[in-house]
Structure formats: C-alpha cells, structure tokens
Amino acid sequence: MAAQIIDGKAFAARIRARVTEEAEKLAHRHGLIPGLAVVLVGEDPASQVYVRSKGKQTAEVGMRSFEHKLATETPESELLALIDRLNADDAVHGILVQLPLPDHMDAAQVINRIDPAKDVDGFHVSNVGLLGTGQTAMIPCTPLGCLMMLRDHLGNLSGMEAVIVGRSNIVGKPMAQLFLGDSCTVTIAHSRTRDLPAVCRRADILVAAVGRPEMITGEFIKPGATVIDVGINRIERDGKMRLVGDVDFQSAAEVAGAITPVPGGVGPMTIACLLANTLVAACRARGLPEPKGLSA
Ligand code: NDP
C-alpha cells in the first residue's frame, strides 16, 4: 500500500477539542452556552443511533442538547409547530431535523421552515443560495468535513482538479461549491457520466459520494491523487456485516497519494462539523466574532 491514510477520527477529535475550548470561552466571557436541538420523527434504527451519538457528543463539548422524538404518524403540522417554537427559543442556536422523514411529510417544506441562521445542516434553500453566491452561510456538515481534511492535508487547494462522483443536495453539490470557493477546477460526475474512470483519473482530488459499495477502484485514480470516500455501505462479507465505502480501499490505496478509510474517515468529521456549526451559529446570533478554522 502506497497511500497515506487520512485519519478522520483523529482530526474530528481535534475539531471537538477546539469546539470545547471555544464553548468554554463563550460560557465564561459571555454567559453563552450554544444549544443544539435534534428532532427525530419515527423509529428508523440508523437515525436513532445517529441522534443518540449527536446528543452525547454535544454534551461532551459543553453545549446544550435538546432531543425531540415524535411518533412516525405525527401530522406534519405538529412538526412545523415544533420547529416554530425552536426558532423562537433563544437557548437553541442550531436545529437539525433528522432525515429521512416519514412519507407523509414534505422534507423540503420542513427544512425550509427552520430559521436559516439555526439551520446547522445547511440544507435550507437560503443557505444553499448563500453558499452558491459565495456569501456567509451555514455549510452542510459532510462536505465541510471533507474540505477541512483536504485543507489540513494539502494546504492551498487553488488550481487543483477536483472531481466529485455524486450530485446530491447534501454532499455532491455543496462539495462542488466549496471547491469553487477554494479555486479548484470542478467536475461533478453522476450516473449518466460517460467514461467515468477517465473523468475520475483527471482528479488531483477525488470525492466519492455514490452509495455503491467499493465501486471506485484503483483504475479510476490518478497516481498520487487524494481520495475522499464519503460512502457508508453495510455489506455482508465472510458471513459478517461490514461497513465499506464507495471506494475499493485495497486497489485505490495502491495508486492514491492519500485516502480516507471507512470507517474512520469522513463519518466522524460529519458530527464534529455539526458541533462546529452550532458554535458558529451561537456566535453569529450574539454578533460575536467566529472562531477561526471551524467554518469554510
Ligand atoms: P444519493 O443517493 O443522494 O446520491 C448518489 C449520487 O451518486 C447520485 O448523484 C447518483 O447519480 C450517483 N450515482 C449513482 N450510481 C452511480 C454510478 N454508477 N456512477 C456514477 N454516479 C452514480 O447519495 P448521498 O449523496 O446522500 O450519499 C452518497 C453516499 O455517502 C452514501 O453511501 C451515503 O451513505 C454516504 N453519506 C455519508 C455521510 C457521512 O457522514 N460520511 C453523510 C451523507 C452521505 P444520479 O444523480 O444520476 O442518480
């Protein structure tokens, strides 16, 4: 194996330590304790695990965690009324509605009900527009985590060829905006892209956000490229359930210069960035300067 491993778990621990330090300063100097409200509708087991983990980590960095669990059959109007209350609550600086929502709810309508200043997931249409026009926005956590790791590993990204496989609203598109902001030359590939391996081989930075286990092999990678694997796929191998990425780690690591593993790469950075976003939202709400290095 030639590639250097980019340790997302260690980097996320550093981000959480920074958030803890900054949250302590806010509490002592300004009596301000950032608060994150997480809303879970229904019983989806994976979502329950994420929500528990978010609540635990929020408390660990010295912020307030508010959990709201609603039954699957809750009418959408009740969820919207809860969001209105959270929007008006001064103790709440960040609001996250765990996706997916039950089928009878309109996710776009729900997300767009959140006050954009408290939209720590960065999915509100106002934040999408602000990011797209290079203005101060709340940035979606997963692409923000990828950007932080890349800056840390590569330094200045200006002029680099960045290829993203996947054009979702939560990963691919905001990732592209962030790369443009850092003056990369950006390509977004998707299921209709012709000759995907050739497109990917152009990349100095390759981000895989596809949702297909181990699809991106060494053949897709330019020697020395930096590979960020966003994928989280549960597969059965040798009679055991395993977590694998969208990148075939073995073959990719033979060619890449650096690569994020799954697990232990992008995943831990996503929650760390959620905590960072909540801290940033609390600073902005009070008109205080934002701590450096915790946003784009
Ligand atoms: P989506 O399903 O919303 O998007 C997948 C994208 O991949 C689509 O744009 C699709 O193209 C494209 N695609 C699918 N098949 C191919 C193919 N054969 N060739 C090229 N492109 C293809 O996924 P998400 O963006 O939500 O998530 C992607 C992955 O990242 C998943 O594994 C998910 O679990 C993981 N994830 C991890 C997070 C973390 O914290 N680490 C957070 C969020 C997601 P088209 O648009 O044409 O259909």
GROMACS .gro file of C-alpha atoms and ligand atoms in nm:
model
  344
    1MET     CA    1   0.000   0.000   0.000
    2ALA     CA    2   0.143   0.335  -0.106
    3ALA     CA    3  -0.118   0.583   0.011
    4GLN     CA    4  -0.104   0.782   0.330
    5ILE     CA    5  -0.416   0.733   0.546
    6ILE     CA    6  -0.606   1.050   0.633
    7ASP     CA    7  -0.725   0.980   0.986
    8GLY     CA    8  -1.072   1.138   1.013
    9LYS     CA    9  -1.124   1.004   1.362
   10ALA     CA   10  -0.815   1.183   1.496
   11PHE     CA   11  -0.893   1.501   1.301
   12ALA     CA   12  -1.253   1.501   1.431
   13ALA     CA   13  -1.117   1.470   1.787
   14ARG     CA   14  -0.905   1.781   1.723
   15ILE     CA   15  -1.210   1.971   1.596
   16ARG     CA   16  -1.413   1.866   1.902
   17ALA     CA   17  -1.129   1.981   2.129
   18ARG     CA   18  -1.133   2.323   1.955
   19VAL     CA   19  -1.512   2.343   1.990
   20THR     CA   20  -1.485   2.254   2.361
   21GLU     CA   21  -1.224   2.525   2.415
   22GLU     CA   22  -1.429   2.788   2.230
   23ALA     CA   23  -1.753   2.684   2.407
   24GLU     CA   24  -1.577   2.731   2.744
   25LYS     CA   25  -1.467   3.081   2.640
   26LEU     CA   26  -1.823   3.170   2.535
   27ALA     CA   27  -1.959   3.048   2.868
   28HIS     CA   28  -1.702   3.235   3.079
   29ARG     CA   29  -1.679   3.560   2.884
   30HIS     CA   30  -2.035   3.597   2.759
   31GLY     CA   31  -2.252   3.357   2.964
   32LEU     CA   32  -2.346   3.193   2.635
   33ILE     CA   33  -2.398   2.817   2.609
   34PRO     CA   34  -2.459   2.702   2.249
   35GLY     CA   35  -2.763   2.475   2.219
   36LEU     CA   36  -2.843   2.214   1.954
   37ALA     CA   37  -3.197   2.076   1.910
   38VAL     CA   38  -3.226   1.748   1.723
   39VAL     CA   39  -3.568   1.634   1.605
   40LEU     CA   40  -3.630   1.269   1.522
   41VAL     CA   41  -3.955   1.154   1.368
   42GLY     CA   42  -4.020   0.779   1.369
   43GLU     CA   43  -3.827   0.469   1.468
   44ASP     CA   44  -3.560   0.431   1.196
   45PRO     CA   45  -3.281   0.238   1.380
   46ALA     CA   46  -2.989   0.406   1.198
   47SER     CA   47  -3.139   0.751   1.268
   48GLN     CA   48  -3.183   0.663   1.636
   49VAL     CA   49  -2.813   0.571   1.658
   50TYR     CA   50  -2.709   0.899   1.488
   51VAL     CA   51  -2.934   1.108   1.713
   52ARG     CA   52  -2.801   0.943   2.030
   53SER     CA   53  -2.445   0.998   1.917
   54LYS     CA   54  -2.513   1.363   1.831
   55GLY     CA   55  -2.673   1.426   2.172
   56LYS     CA   56  -2.383   1.261   2.357
   57GLN     CA   57  -2.113   1.450   2.165
   58THR     CA   58  -2.299   1.782   2.202
   59ALA     CA   59  -2.296   1.744   2.582
   60GLU     CA   60  -1.930   1.631   2.578
   61VAL     CA   61  -1.814   1.957   2.414
   62GLY     CA   62  -2.000   2.163   2.676
   63MET     CA   63  -2.305   2.258   2.471
   64ARG     CA   64  -2.674   2.204   2.548
   65SER     CA   65  -2.850   1.919   2.373
   66PHE     CA   66  -3.227   1.915   2.324
   67GLU     CA   67  -3.383   1.599   2.182
   68HIS     CA   68  -3.736   1.586   2.044
   69LYS     CA   69  -3.874   1.247   1.947
   70LEU     CA   70  -4.202   1.233   1.758
   71ALA     CA   71  -4.404   0.928   1.658
   72THR     CA   72  -4.400   0.820   1.292
   73GLU     CA   73  -4.767   0.914   1.244
   74THR     CA   74  -4.724   1.269   1.382
   75PRO     CA   75  -4.900   1.515   1.149
   76GLU     CA   76  -4.663   1.744   0.959
   77SER     CA   77  -4.838   2.046   1.112
   78GLU     CA   78  -4.720   1.934   1.457
   79LEU     CA   79  -4.360   1.907   1.339
   80LEU     CA   80  -4.382   2.254   1.181
   81ALA     CA   81  -4.524   2.393   1.508
   82LEU     CA   82  -4.230   2.240   1.700
   83ILE     CA   83  -3.984   2.400   1.454
   84ASP     CA   84  -4.157   2.737   1.506
   85ARG     CA   85  -4.109   2.702   1.884
   86LEU     CA   86  -3.742   2.607   1.842
   87ASN     CA   87  -3.690   2.900   1.602
   88ALA     CA   88  -3.822   3.133   1.875
   89ASP     CA   89  -3.623   2.973   2.160
   90ASP     CA   90  -3.312   3.179   2.248
   91ALA     CA   91  -3.144   2.877   2.413
   92VAL     CA   92  -3.148   2.693   2.079
   93HIS     CA   93  -2.882   2.806   1.828
   94GLY     CA   94  -2.892   2.503   1.598
   95ILE     CA   95  -3.184   2.291   1.476
   96LEU     CA   96  -3.141   1.962   1.297
   97VAL     CA   97  -3.431   1.755   1.168
   98GLN     CA   98  -3.303   1.402   1.115
   99LEU     CA   99  -3.368   1.274   0.763
  100PRO     CA  100  -3.530   1.071   0.616
  101LEU     CA  101  -3.876   1.183   0.728
  102PRO     CA  102  -4.185   0.960   0.702
  103ASP     CA  103  -4.352   0.954   0.358
  104HIS     CA  104  -4.645   1.178   0.459
  105MET     CA  105  -4.408   1.467   0.528
  106ASP     CA  106  -4.259   1.706   0.273
  107ALA     CA  107  -3.889   1.723   0.367
  108ALA     CA  108  -3.825   2.043   0.169
  109GLN     CA  109  -4.114   2.223   0.338
  110VAL     CA  110  -3.997   2.105   0.682
  111ILE     CA  111  -3.633   2.205   0.628
  112ASN     CA  112  -3.730   2.543   0.484
  113ARG     CA  113  -3.934   2.616   0.800
  114ILE     CA  114  -3.612   2.623   1.007
  115ASP     CA  115  -3.470   2.970   1.070
  116PRO     CA  116  -3.174   2.976   0.821
  117ALA     CA  117  -2.950   3.117   1.097
  118LYS     CA  118  -3.022   2.799   1.303
  119ASP     CA  119  -3.004   2.559   1.007
  120VAL     CA  120  -2.684   2.380   1.119
  121ASP     CA  121  -2.728   2.115   0.847
  122GLY     CA  122  -2.707   2.390   0.583
  123PHE     CA  123  -2.996   2.242   0.382
  124HIS     CA  124  -3.233   2.545   0.392
  125VAL     CA  125  -3.276   2.695   0.047
  126SER     CA  126  -3.142   3.030   0.176
  127ASN     CA  127  -2.818   2.868   0.290
  128VAL     CA  128  -2.788   2.683  -0.042
  129GLY     CA  129  -2.820   3.020  -0.220
  130LEU     CA  130  -2.577   3.196   0.013
  131LEU     CA  131  -2.315   2.923  -0.036
  132GLY     CA  132  -2.371   2.926  -0.413
  133THR     CA  133  -2.312   3.302  -0.426
  134GLY     CA  134  -2.005   3.296  -0.201
  135GLN     CA  135  -2.177   3.463   0.095
  136THR     CA  136  -2.167   3.370   0.463
  137ALA     CA  137  -2.383   3.059   0.502
  138MET     CA  138  -2.435   2.757   0.724
  139ILE     CA  139  -2.239   2.487   0.538
  140PRO     CA  140  -2.357   2.123   0.512
  141CYS     CA  141  -2.154   1.918   0.761
  142THR     CA  142  -2.027   1.630   0.545
  143PRO     CA  143  -1.874   1.842   0.265
  144LEU     CA  144  -1.742   2.087   0.525
  145GLY     CA  145  -1.566   1.798   0.698
  146CYS     CA  146  -1.417   1.683   0.365
  147LEU     CA  147  -1.291   2.036   0.292
  148MET     CA  148  -1.132   2.071   0.636
  149MET     CA  149  -0.946   1.740   0.598
  150LEU     CA  150  -0.827   1.833   0.249
  151ARG     CA  151  -0.701   2.177   0.356
  152ASP     CA  152  -0.525   2.016   0.651
  153HIS     CA  153  -0.361   1.754   0.429
  154LEU     CA  154  -0.290   1.950   0.111
  155GLY     CA  155  -0.276   2.313   0.224
  156ASN     CA  156  -0.387   2.553  -0.050
  157LEU     CA  157  -0.624   2.379  -0.297
  158SER     CA  158  -0.613   2.658  -0.556
  159GLY     CA  159  -0.587   2.537  -0.917
  160MET     CA  160  -0.634   2.169  -0.835
  161GLU     CA  161  -0.864   1.945  -1.040
  162ALA     CA  162  -1.143   1.824  -0.812
  163VAL     CA  163  -1.382   1.552  -0.931
  164ILE     CA  164  -1.689   1.461  -0.724
  165VAL     CA  165  -1.883   1.145  -0.807
  166GLY     CA  166  -2.242   1.211  -0.695
  167ARG     CA  167  -2.466   1.517  -0.734
  168SER     CA  168  -2.688   1.502  -0.424
  169ASN     CA  169  -2.802   1.817  -0.247
  170ILE     CA  170  -2.642   1.706   0.080
  171VAL     CA  171  -2.297   1.604  -0.046
  172GLY     CA  172  -2.209   1.641  -0.416
  173LYS     CA  173  -2.348   1.988  -0.496
  174PRO     CA  174  -2.233   2.171  -0.180
  175MET     CA  175  -1.893   1.997  -0.210
  176ALA     CA  176  -1.862   2.147  -0.560
  177GLN     CA  177  -1.945   2.496  -0.428
  178LEU     CA  178  -1.683   2.463  -0.155
  179PHE     CA  179  -1.419   2.353  -0.408
  180LEU     CA  180  -1.506   2.650  -0.630
  181GLY     CA  181  -1.468   2.874  -0.325
  182ASP     CA  182  -1.116   2.735  -0.285
  183SER     CA  183  -1.044   2.798  -0.657
  184CYS     CA  184  -1.036   2.435  -0.771
  185THR     CA  185  -1.139   2.333  -1.123
  186VAL     CA  186  -1.450   2.128  -1.050
  187THR     CA  187  -1.625   1.840  -1.223
  188ILE     CA  188  -1.939   1.673  -1.086
  189ALA     CA  189  -1.994   1.322  -1.223
  190HIS     CA  190  -2.313   1.116  -1.183
  191SER     CA  191  -2.491   0.809  -1.316
  192ARG     CA  192  -2.511   0.948  -1.672
  193THR     CA  193  -2.145   1.048  -1.692
  194ARG     CA  194  -1.965   0.889  -1.991
  195ASP     CA  195  -1.640   0.706  -1.925
  196LEU     CA  196  -1.642   0.768  -1.551
  197PRO     CA  197  -1.296   0.613  -1.492
  198ALA     CA  198  -1.137   0.859  -1.739
  199VAL     CA  199  -1.317   1.155  -1.579
  200CYS     CA  200  -1.203   1.044  -1.233
  201ARG     CA  201  -0.842   0.999  -1.350
  202ARG     CA  202  -0.827   1.374  -1.417
  203ALA     CA  203  -0.865   1.439  -1.045
  204ASP     CA  204  -0.598   1.566  -0.809
  205ILE     CA  205  -0.878   1.537  -0.551
  206LEU     CA  206  -1.142   1.266  -0.597
  207VAL     CA  207  -1.452   1.264  -0.376
  208ALA     CA  208  -1.675   0.955  -0.394
  209ALA     CA  209  -2.035   1.012  -0.275
  210VAL     CA  210  -2.225   0.750  -0.469
  211GLY     CA  211  -2.378   0.500  -0.226
  212ARG     CA  212  -2.239   0.197  -0.418
  213PRO     CA  213  -2.005  -0.028  -0.221
  214GLU     CA  214  -1.643  -0.025  -0.343
  215MET     CA  215  -1.736   0.100  -0.691
  216ILE     CA  216  -1.434   0.331  -0.733
  217THR     CA  217  -1.130   0.109  -0.786
  218GLY     CA  218  -0.762   0.189  -0.841
  219GLU     CA  219  -0.830   0.217  -1.215
  220PHE     CA  220  -1.029   0.537  -1.150
  221ILE     CA  221  -0.743   0.709  -0.971
  222LYS     CA  222  -0.454   0.922  -1.097
  223PRO     CA  223  -0.128   0.818  -0.927
  224GLY     CA  224  -0.072   1.036  -0.620
  225ALA     CA  225  -0.428   1.175  -0.607
  226THR     CA  226  -0.604   1.244  -0.276
  227VAL     CA  227  -0.917   1.031  -0.238
  228ILE     CA  228  -1.203   1.116  -0.003
  229ASP     CA  229  -1.453   0.835   0.046
  230VAL     CA  230  -1.790   0.965   0.170
  231GLY     CA  231  -1.976   0.637   0.116
  232ILE     CA  232  -2.116   0.438   0.406
  233ASN     CA  233  -2.244   0.099   0.292
  234ARG     CA  234  -2.330  -0.202   0.506
  235ILE     CA  235  -2.247  -0.526   0.327
  236GLU     CA  236  -2.219  -0.890   0.423
  237ARG     CA  237  -1.873  -1.043   0.373
  238ASP     CA  238  -1.745  -1.376   0.504
  239GLY     CA  239  -2.071  -1.415   0.699
  240LYS     CA  240  -2.024  -1.083   0.883
  241MET     CA  241  -2.182  -0.740   0.837
  242ARG     CA  242  -1.916  -0.484   0.746
  243LEU     CA  243  -1.904  -0.113   0.678
  244VAL     CA  244  -1.739  -0.023   0.348
  245GLY     CA  245  -1.708   0.294   0.145
  246ASP     CA  246  -1.777   0.376  -0.219
  247VAL     CA  247  -1.405   0.326  -0.286
  248ASP     CA  248  -1.237  -0.014  -0.310
  249PHE     CA  249  -0.979   0.066  -0.044
  250GLN     CA  250  -0.727  -0.206  -0.134
  251SER     CA  251  -0.682  -0.122  -0.501
  252ALA     CA  252  -0.726   0.255  -0.451
  253ALA     CA  253  -0.458   0.270  -0.182
  254GLU     CA  254  -0.206   0.117  -0.427
  255VAL     CA  255  -0.242   0.421  -0.655
  256ALA     CA  256  -0.358   0.718  -0.445
  257GLY     CA  257  -0.124   0.952  -0.260
  258ALA     CA  258  -0.363   0.974   0.035
  259ILE     CA  259  -0.701   0.824   0.117
  260THR     CA  260  -0.969   0.834   0.388
  261PRO     CA  261  -1.069   0.495   0.531
  262VAL     CA  262  -1.423   0.372   0.601
  263PRO     CA  263  -1.494   0.365   0.888
  264GLY     CA  264  -1.278   0.633   1.049
  265GLY     CA  265  -1.263   0.886   0.765
  266VAL     CA  266  -1.541   1.126   0.668
  267GLY     CA  267  -1.801   0.980   0.911
  268PRO     CA  268  -1.656   1.117   1.239
  269MET     CA  269  -1.596   1.456   1.072
  270THR     CA  270  -1.967   1.500   0.994
  271ILE     CA  271  -2.074   1.517   1.361
  272ALA     CA  272  -1.766   1.723   1.454
  273CYS     CA  273  -1.871   1.978   1.190
  274LEU     CA  274  -2.227   1.978   1.323
  275LEU     CA  275  -2.089   2.082   1.662
  276ALA     CA  276  -1.867   2.344   1.494
  277ASN     CA  277  -2.168   2.479   1.303
  278THR     CA  278  -2.370   2.505   1.627
  279LEU     CA  279  -2.089   2.702   1.791
  280VAL     CA  280  -2.062   2.931   1.487
  281ALA     CA  281  -2.443   2.981   1.485
  282ALA     CA  282  -2.434   3.080   1.854
  283CYS     CA  283  -2.155   3.335   1.788
  284ARG     CA  284  -2.342   3.482   1.492
  285ALA     CA  285  -2.668   3.502   1.694
  286ARG     CA  286  -2.488   3.720   1.954
  287GLY     CA  287  -2.285   3.920   1.700
  288LEU     CA  288  -1.959   3.776   1.839
  289PRO     CA  289  -1.653   3.704   1.621
  290GLU     CA  290  -1.643   3.348   1.486
  291PRO     CA  291  -1.357   3.122   1.595
  292LYS     CA  292  -1.112   3.067   1.308
  293GLY     CA  293  -1.079   2.734   1.127
  294LEU     CA  294  -1.421   2.597   1.219
  295SER     CA  295  -1.606   2.707   0.905
  296ALA     CA  296  -1.534   2.742   0.533
  297NDP     P1  297  -2.759   0.996  -0.320
  297NDP     O1  298  -2.820   0.862  -0.341
  297NDP     O2  299  -2.848   1.112  -0.289
  297NDP     O3  300  -2.673   1.034  -0.449
  297NDP     C1  301  -2.590   0.940  -0.511
  297NDP     C2  302  -2.527   1.001  -0.634
  297NDP     O4  303  -2.444   0.904  -0.693
  297NDP     C3  304  -2.628   1.046  -0.738
  297NDP     O5  305  -2.594   1.173  -0.787
  297NDP     C4  306  -2.614   0.940  -0.847
  297NDP     O6  307  -2.632   0.989  -0.978
  297NDP     C5  308  -2.471   0.898  -0.831
  297NDP     N1  309  -2.451   0.762  -0.883
  297NDP     C6  310  -2.524   0.651  -0.853
  297NDP     N2  311  -2.476   0.545  -0.922
  297NDP     C7  312  -2.374   0.590  -0.997
  297NDP     C8  313  -2.287   0.530  -1.090
  297NDP     N3  314  -2.295   0.401  -1.120
  297NDP     N4  315  -2.194   0.608  -1.149
  297NDP     C9  316  -2.183   0.739  -1.120
  297NDP     N5  317  -2.263   0.802  -1.032
  297NDP    C10  318  -2.358   0.728  -0.972
  297NDP     O7  319  -2.648   0.976  -0.208
  297NDP     P2  320  -2.585   1.076  -0.099
  297NDP     O8  321  -2.512   1.186  -0.165
  297NDP     O9  322  -2.688   1.107   0.001
  297NDP    O10  323  -2.481   0.977  -0.028
  297NDP    C11  324  -2.376   0.917  -0.100
  297NDP    C12  325  -2.302   0.821  -0.009
  297NDP    O11  326  -2.248   0.895   0.100
  297NDP    C13  327  -2.390   0.714   0.057
  297NDP    O12  328  -2.312   0.597   0.074
  297NDP    C14  329  -2.423   0.772   0.193
  297NDP    O13  330  -2.448   0.671   0.291
  297NDP    C15  331  -2.294   0.843   0.224
  297NDP     N6  332  -2.308   0.957   0.318
  297NDP    C16  333  -2.217   0.962   0.420
  297NDP    C17  334  -2.220   1.065   0.509
  297NDP    C18  335  -2.117   1.071   0.616
  297NDP    O14  336  -2.138   1.130   0.720
  297NDP     N7  337  -2.000   1.013   0.594
  297NDP    C19  338  -2.324   1.171   0.502
  297NDP    C20  339  -2.407   1.161   0.385
  297NDP    C21  340  -2.399   1.055   0.298
  297NDP     P3  341  -2.775   1.042  -1.035
  297NDP    O15  342  -2.795   1.175  -0.972
  297NDP    O16  343  -2.752   1.047  -1.180
  297NDP    O17  344  -2.876   0.940  -0.991
   0.00000   0.00000   0.00000
